[in-house]
mmCIF file of C-alpha atoms in Angstrom:
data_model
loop_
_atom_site.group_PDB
_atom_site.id
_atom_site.type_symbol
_atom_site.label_atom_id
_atom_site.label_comp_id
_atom_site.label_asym_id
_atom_site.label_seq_id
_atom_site.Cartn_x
_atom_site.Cartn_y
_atom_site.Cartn_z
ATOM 1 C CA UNK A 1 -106.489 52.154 14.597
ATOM 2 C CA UNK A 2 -106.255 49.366 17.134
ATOM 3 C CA UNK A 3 -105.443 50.334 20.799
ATOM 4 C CA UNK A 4 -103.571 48.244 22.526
ATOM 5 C CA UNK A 5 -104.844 46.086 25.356
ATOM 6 C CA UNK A 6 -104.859 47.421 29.113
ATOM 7 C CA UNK A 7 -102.972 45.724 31.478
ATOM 8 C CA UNK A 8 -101.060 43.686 28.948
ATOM 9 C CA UNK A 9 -97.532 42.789 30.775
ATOM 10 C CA UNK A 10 -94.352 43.199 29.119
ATOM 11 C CA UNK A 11 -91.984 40.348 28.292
ATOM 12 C CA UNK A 12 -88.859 40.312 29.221
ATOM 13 C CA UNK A 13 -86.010 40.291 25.982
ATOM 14 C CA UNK A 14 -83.217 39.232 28.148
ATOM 15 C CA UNK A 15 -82.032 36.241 26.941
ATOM 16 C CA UNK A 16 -82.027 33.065 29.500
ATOM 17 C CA UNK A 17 -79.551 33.247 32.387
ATOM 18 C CA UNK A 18 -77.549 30.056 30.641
ATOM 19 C CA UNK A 19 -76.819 32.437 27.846
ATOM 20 C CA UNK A 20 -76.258 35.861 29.374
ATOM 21 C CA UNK A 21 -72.188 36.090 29.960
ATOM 22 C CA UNK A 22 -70.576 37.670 33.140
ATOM 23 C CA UNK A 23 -67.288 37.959 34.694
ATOM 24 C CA UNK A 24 -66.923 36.278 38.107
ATOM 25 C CA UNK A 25 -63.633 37.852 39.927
ATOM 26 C CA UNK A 26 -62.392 35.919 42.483
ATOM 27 C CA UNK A 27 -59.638 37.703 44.629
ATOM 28 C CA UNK A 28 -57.778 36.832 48.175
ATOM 29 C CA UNK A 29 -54.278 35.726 49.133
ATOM 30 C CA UNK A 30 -52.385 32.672 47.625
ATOM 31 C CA UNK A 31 -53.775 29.551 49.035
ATOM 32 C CA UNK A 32 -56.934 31.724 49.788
ATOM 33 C CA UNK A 33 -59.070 28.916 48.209
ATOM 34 C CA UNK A 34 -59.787 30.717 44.664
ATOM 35 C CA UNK A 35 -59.278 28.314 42.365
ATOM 36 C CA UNK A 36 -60.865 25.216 43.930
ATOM 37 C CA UNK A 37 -63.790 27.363 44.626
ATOM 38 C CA UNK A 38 -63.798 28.415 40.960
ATOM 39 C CA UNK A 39 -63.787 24.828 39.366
ATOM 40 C CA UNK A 40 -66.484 24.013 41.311
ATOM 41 C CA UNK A 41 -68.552 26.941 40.666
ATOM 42 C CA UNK A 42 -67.644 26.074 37.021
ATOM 43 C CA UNK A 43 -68.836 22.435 36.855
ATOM 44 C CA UNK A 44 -71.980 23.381 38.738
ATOM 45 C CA UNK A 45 -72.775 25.661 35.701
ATOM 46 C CA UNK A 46 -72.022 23.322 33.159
ATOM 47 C CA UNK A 47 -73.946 20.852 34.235
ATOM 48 C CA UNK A 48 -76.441 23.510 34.106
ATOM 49 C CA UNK A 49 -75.801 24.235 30.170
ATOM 50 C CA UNK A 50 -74.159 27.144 30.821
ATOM 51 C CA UNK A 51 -70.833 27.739 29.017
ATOM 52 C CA UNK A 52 -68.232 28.412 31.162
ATOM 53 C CA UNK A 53 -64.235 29.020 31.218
ATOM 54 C CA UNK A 54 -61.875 29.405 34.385
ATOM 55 C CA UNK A 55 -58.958 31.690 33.459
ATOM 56 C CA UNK A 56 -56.389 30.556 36.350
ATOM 57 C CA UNK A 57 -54.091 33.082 37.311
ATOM 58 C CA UNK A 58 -51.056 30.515 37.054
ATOM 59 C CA UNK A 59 -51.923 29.482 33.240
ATOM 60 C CA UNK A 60 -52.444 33.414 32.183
ATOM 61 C CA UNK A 61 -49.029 33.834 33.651
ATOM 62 C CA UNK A 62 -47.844 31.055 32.153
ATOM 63 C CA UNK A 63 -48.624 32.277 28.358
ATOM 64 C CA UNK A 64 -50.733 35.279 28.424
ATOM 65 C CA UNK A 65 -48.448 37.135 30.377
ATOM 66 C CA UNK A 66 -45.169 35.366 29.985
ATOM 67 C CA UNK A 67 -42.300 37.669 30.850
ATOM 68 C CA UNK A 68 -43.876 39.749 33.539
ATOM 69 C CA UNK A 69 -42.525 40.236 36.854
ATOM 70 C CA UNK A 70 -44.172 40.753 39.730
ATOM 71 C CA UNK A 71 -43.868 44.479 40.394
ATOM 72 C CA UNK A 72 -46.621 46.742 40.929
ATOM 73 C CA UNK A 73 -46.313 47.655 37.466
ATOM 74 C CA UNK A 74 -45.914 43.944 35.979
ATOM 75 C CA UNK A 75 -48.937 42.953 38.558
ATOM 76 C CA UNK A 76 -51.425 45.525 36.851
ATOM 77 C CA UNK A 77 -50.565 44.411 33.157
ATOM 78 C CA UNK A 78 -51.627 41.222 34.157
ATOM 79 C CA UNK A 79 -54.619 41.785 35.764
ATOM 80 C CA UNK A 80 -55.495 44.128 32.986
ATOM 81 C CA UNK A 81 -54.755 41.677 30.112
ATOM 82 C CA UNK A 82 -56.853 39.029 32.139
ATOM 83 C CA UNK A 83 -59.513 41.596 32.325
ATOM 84 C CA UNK A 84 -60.066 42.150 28.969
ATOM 85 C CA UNK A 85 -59.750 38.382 28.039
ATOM 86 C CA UNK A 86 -62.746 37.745 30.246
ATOM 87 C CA UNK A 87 -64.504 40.706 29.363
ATOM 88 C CA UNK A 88 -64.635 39.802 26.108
ATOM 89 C CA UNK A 89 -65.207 35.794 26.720
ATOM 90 C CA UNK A 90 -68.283 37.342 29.198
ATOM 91 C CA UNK A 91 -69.672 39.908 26.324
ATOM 92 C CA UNK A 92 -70.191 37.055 24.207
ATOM 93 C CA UNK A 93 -72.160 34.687 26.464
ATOM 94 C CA UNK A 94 -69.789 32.801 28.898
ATOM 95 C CA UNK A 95 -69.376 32.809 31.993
ATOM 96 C CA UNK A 96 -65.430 33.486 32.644
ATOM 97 C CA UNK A 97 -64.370 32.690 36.377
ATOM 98 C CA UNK A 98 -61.547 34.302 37.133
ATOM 99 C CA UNK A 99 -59.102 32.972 40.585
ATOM 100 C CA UNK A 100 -56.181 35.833 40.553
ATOM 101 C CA UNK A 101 -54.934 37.780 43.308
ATOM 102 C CA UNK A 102 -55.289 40.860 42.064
ATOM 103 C CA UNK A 103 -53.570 42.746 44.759
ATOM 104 C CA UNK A 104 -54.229 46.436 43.949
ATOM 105 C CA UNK A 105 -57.886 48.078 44.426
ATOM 106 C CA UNK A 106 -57.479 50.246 41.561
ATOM 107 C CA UNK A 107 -56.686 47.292 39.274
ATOM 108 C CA UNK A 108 -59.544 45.762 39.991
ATOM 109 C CA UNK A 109 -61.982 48.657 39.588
ATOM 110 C CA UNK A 110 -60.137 49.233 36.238
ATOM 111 C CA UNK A 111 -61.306 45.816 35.028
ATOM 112 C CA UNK A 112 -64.936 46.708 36.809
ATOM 113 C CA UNK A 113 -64.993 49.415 34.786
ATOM 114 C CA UNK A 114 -63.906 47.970 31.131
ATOM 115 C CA UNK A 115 -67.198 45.567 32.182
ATOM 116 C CA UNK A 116 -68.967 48.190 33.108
ATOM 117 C CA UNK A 117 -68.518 49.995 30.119
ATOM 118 C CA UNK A 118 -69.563 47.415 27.691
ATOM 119 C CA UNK A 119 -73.211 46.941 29.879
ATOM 120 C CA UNK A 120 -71.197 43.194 31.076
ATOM 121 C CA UNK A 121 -72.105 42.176 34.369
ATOM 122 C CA UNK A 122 -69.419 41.607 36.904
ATOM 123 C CA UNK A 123 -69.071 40.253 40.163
ATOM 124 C CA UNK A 124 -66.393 40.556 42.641
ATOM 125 C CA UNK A 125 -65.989 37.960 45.056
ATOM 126 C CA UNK A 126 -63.349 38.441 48.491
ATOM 127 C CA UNK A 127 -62.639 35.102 49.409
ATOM 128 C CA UNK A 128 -61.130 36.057 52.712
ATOM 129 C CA UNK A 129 -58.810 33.433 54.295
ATOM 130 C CA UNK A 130 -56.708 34.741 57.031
ATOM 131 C CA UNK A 131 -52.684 34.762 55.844
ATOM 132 C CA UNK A 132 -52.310 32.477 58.883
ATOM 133 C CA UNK A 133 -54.600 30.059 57.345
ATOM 134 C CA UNK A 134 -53.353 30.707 53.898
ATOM 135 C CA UNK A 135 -49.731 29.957 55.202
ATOM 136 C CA UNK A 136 -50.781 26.121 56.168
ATOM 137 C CA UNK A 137 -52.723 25.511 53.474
ATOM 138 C CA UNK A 138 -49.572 26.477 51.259
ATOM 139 C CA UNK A 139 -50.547 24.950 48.062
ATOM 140 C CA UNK A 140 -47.671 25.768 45.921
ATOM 141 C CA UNK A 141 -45.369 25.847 48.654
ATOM 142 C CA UNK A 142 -44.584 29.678 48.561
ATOM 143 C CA UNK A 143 -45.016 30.529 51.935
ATOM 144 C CA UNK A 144 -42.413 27.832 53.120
ATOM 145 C CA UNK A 145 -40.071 29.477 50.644
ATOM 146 C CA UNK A 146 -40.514 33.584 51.528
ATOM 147 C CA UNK A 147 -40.091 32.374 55.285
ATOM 148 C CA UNK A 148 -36.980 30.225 54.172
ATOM 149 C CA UNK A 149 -35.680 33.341 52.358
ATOM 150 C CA UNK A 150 -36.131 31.711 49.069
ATOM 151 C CA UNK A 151 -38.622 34.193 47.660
ATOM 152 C CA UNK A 152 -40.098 37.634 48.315
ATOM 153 C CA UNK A 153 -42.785 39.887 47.480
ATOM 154 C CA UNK A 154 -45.480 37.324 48.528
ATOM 155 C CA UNK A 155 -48.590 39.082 48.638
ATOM 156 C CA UNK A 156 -49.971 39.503 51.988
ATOM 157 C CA UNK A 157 -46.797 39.034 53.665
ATOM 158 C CA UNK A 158 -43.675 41.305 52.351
ATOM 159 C CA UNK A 159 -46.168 42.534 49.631
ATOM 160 C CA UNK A 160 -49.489 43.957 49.783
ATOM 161 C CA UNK A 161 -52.826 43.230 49.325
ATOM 162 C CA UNK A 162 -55.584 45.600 49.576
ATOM 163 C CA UNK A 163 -58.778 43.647 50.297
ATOM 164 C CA UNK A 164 -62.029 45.094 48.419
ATOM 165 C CA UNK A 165 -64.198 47.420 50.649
ATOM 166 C CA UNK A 166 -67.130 46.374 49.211
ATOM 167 C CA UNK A 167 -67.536 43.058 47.157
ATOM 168 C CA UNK A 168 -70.351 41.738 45.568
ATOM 169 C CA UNK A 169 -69.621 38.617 47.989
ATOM 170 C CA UNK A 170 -67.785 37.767 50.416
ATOM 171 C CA UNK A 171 -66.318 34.004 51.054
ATOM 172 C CA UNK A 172 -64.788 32.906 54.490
ATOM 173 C CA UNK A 173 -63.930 29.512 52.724
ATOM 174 C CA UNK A 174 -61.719 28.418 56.061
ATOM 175 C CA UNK A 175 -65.231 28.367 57.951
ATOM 176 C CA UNK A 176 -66.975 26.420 54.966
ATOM 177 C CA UNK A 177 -66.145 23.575 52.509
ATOM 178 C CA UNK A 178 -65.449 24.304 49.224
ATOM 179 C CA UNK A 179 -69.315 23.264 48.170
ATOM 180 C CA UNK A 180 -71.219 25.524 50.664
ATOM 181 C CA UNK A 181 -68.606 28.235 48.905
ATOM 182 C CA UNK A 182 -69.511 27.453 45.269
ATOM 183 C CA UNK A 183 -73.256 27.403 46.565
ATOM 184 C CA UNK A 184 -73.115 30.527 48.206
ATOM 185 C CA UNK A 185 -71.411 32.079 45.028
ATOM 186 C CA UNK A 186 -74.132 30.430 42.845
ATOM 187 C CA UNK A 187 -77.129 31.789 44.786
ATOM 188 C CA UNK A 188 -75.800 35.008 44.306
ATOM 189 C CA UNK A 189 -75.222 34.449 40.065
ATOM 190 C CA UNK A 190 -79.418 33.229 40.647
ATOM 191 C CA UNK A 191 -79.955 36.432 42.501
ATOM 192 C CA UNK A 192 -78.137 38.269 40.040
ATOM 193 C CA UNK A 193 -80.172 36.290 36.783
ATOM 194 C CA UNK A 194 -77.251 34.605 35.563
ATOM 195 C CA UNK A 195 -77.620 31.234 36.783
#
């Protein structure tokens, strides 16, 4: 019987970091920054061979969860149905960047823990842009229309949002452009062996 060579090193069977899937949760107030950040995380992947899908909050709400409200009840269904979409897009080798609110804490460890039941890695990202910076930036124009009276339960302001304790990373993207975010978020995914 042969014995087997001392010293011999062990390869690793973890496929390459282009084809290992994860979920990349991006959370903060409206106008936080999320979604710009996102797209450019995305293309700097692709262009890296990684495949890669950005499941905006505002499209999932559009079809996904069409006919939800925005109560605490209505908030967690949709966080939850987005969490199992990009569970199951990261399980199977892509990279699924997700830009939602996700107001609650305990929402968001409920999708942490759907990934971390299936062995899929996760990362939680804070980007945390102050409301008052949020409130210029204004993208879609909601904060004009809670102060005008137009609108309420805007998260941050007449609803809450409880930041995460603890993220994987944290973004200040109103101190940084949206490339020395993406970067920052990508040097973690290299960190991590997924990029």
């Amino acid at each position: 019987m042969t014995q087997p060579a001392t010293g011999t090193v062990q390869q690793c069977t973890c496929p390459p970091a282009r084809e290992r899937g994860a979920t990349v949760w991006l959370t903060g107030l409206p106008s936080a920054g999320k979604t710009t950040i996102a797209y450019e995380l995305a293309g700097r992947l692709r262009e890296e061979g990684h495949r890669v899908e950005v499941l905006d909050g505002d499209e999932i709400r559009a079809f996904l969860s069409a006919g939800l409200g925005f109560s605490r009840r209505d908030r967690d269904a949709n966080v939850q149905r987005i969490g199992l979409v990009a569970e199951v897009l990261a399980r199977n080798g892509v990279k699924a960047i997700v830009p939602v609110i996700a107001p609650y804490a305990d929402s968001r460890e409920a999708v942490r823990g759907r990934h971390a039941a299936s062995g899929t890695p996760y990362i939680e990202v804070h980007v945390a842009t102050p409301v008052e910076v949020c409130s210029v930036r204004d993208v879609k124009g909601l904060y004009a229309k809670q102060a005008a009276g137009e609108i309420s339960g805007l998260t941050g302001v007449d609803d809450p949002y409880e930041e995460p304790e603890s993220p994987d990373l944290r973004i200040e993207s109103h101190t940084q452009s949206v490339q020395e975010s993406a970067a920052a978020l990508h040097a973690l995914l290299t960190e991590e062996r997924l990029a």
